[in-house]
Short mmCIF file of C-alpha atoms in Angstrom, two decimals:
data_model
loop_
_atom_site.label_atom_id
_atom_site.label_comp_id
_atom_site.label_asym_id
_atom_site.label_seq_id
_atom_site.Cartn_x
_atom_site.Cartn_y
_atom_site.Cartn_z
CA UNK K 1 -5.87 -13.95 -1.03
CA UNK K 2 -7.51 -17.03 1.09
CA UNK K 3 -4.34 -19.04 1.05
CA UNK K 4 -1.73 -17.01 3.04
CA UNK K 5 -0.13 -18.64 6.32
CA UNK K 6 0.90 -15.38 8.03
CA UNK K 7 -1.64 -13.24 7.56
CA UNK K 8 0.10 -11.01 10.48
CA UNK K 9 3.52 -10.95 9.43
CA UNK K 10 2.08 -10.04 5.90
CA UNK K 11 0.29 -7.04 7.74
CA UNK K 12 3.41 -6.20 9.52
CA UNK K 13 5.25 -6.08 6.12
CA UNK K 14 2.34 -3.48 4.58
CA UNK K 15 2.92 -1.24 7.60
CA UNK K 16 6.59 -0.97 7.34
CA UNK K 17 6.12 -0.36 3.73
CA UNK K 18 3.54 2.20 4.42
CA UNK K 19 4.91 3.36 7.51
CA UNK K 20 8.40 3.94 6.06
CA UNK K 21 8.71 3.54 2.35
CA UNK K 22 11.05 0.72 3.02
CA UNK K 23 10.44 -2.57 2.02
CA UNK K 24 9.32 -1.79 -0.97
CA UNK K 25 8.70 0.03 -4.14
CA UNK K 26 6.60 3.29 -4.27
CA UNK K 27 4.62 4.12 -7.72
CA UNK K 28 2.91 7.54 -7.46
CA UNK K 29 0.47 8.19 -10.36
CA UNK K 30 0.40 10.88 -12.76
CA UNK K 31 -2.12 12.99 -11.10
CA UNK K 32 -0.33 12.72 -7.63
CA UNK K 33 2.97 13.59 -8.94
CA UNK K 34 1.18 16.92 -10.41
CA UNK K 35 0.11 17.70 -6.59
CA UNK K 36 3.91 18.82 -6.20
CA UNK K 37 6.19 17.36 -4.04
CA UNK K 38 4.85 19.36 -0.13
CA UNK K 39 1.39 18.26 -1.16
CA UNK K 40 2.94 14.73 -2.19
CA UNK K 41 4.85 14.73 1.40
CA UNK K 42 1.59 15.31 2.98
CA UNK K 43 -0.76 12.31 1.56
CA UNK K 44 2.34 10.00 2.24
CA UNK K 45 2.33 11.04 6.16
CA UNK K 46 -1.15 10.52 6.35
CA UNK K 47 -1.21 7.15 4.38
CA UNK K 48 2.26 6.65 7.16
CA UNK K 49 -0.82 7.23 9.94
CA UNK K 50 -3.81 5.72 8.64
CA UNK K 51 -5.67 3.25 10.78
CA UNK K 52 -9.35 3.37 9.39
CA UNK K 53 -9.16 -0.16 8.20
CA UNK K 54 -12.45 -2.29 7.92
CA UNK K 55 -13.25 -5.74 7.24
CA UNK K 56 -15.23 -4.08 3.63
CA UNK K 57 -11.69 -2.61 2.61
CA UNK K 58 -9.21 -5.20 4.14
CA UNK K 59 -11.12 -8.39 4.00
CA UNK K 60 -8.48 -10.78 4.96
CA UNK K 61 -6.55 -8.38 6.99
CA UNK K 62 -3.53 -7.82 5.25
CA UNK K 63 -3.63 -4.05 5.60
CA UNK K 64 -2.93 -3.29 1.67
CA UNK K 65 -5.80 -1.13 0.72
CA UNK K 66 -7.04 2.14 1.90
CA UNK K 67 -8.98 5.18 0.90
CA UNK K 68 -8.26 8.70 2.83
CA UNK K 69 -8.95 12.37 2.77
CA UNK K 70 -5.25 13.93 2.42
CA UNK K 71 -3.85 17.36 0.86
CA UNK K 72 -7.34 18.49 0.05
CA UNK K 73 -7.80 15.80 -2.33
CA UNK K 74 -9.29 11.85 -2.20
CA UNK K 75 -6.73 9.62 -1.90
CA UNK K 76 -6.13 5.74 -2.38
CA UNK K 77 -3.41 3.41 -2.00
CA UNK K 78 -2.77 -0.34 -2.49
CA UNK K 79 -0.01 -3.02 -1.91
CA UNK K 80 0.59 -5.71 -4.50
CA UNK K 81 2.92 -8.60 -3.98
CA UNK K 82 5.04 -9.72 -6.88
CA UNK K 83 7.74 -12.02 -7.34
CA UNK K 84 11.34 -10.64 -7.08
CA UNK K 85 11.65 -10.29 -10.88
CA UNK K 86 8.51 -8.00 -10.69
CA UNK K 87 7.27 -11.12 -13.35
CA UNK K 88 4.08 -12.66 -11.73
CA UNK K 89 2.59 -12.81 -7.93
CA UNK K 90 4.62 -13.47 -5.31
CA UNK K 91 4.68 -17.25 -4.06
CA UNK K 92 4.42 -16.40 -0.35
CA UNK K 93 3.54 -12.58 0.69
CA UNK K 94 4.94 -13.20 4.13
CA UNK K 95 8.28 -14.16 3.14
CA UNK K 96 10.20 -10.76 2.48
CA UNK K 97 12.87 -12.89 0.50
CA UNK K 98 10.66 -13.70 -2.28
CA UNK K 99 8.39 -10.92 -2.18
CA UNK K 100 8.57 -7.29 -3.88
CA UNK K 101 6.28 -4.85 -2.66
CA UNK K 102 4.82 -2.03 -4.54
CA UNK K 103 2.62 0.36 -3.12
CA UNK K 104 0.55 2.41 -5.29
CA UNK K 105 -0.80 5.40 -4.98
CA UNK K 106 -3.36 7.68 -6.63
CA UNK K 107 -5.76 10.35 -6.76
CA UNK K 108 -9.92 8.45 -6.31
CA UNK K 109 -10.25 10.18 -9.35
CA UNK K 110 -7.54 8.37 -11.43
CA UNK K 111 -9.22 4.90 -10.99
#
């Protein structure tokens, strides 16, 4: 995504969302729901804490993708940005007002 404004206040966004599950909508995937909900507690703290992002995984610096080691399993997670209605991409990421988030998250071996 080459054409946002505010790359930083797009970042900022992705952390609260990650951060605190506000902001946002949370889809867990089939195989992370069958972890159970302590071992489901403990991927979402350390997604909360993660900081191991690099310019191959977050190439414009947005924060919205990472891959972890959590709850004994391989974890990844990614932000989309979509349009209030949940219809098509959202027409500015940095403006909250206009924006949905949805963070995803799965086990590596669901993709």
């Amino acid at each position: 995504m080459t054409d946002i404004l505010d790359v930083g206040r797009v970042a900022a966004l992705n952390d609260i969302l990650r951060r605190s599950l506000t902001g946002g909508t949370l889809v867990l995937s089939a195989g992370l729901i069958a972890l159970g909900r302590e071992r489901q507690q403990c991927v979402l703290d350390a997604i909360a804490a993660f900081d191991g992002f690099t310019p191959d995984d977050d190439p414009y610096g947005e924060r919205d993708f990472g891959a972890l080691e959590a709850a004994g399993e391989r974890i990844l997670f990614k932000i989309d940005y979509f349009d209030r209605a949940l219809g098509a991409a959202s027409p500015d990421p940095a403006d909250s007002s206009v924006t949905t988030r949805v963070l995803t998250v799965m086990l590596a071996a669901e993709y």
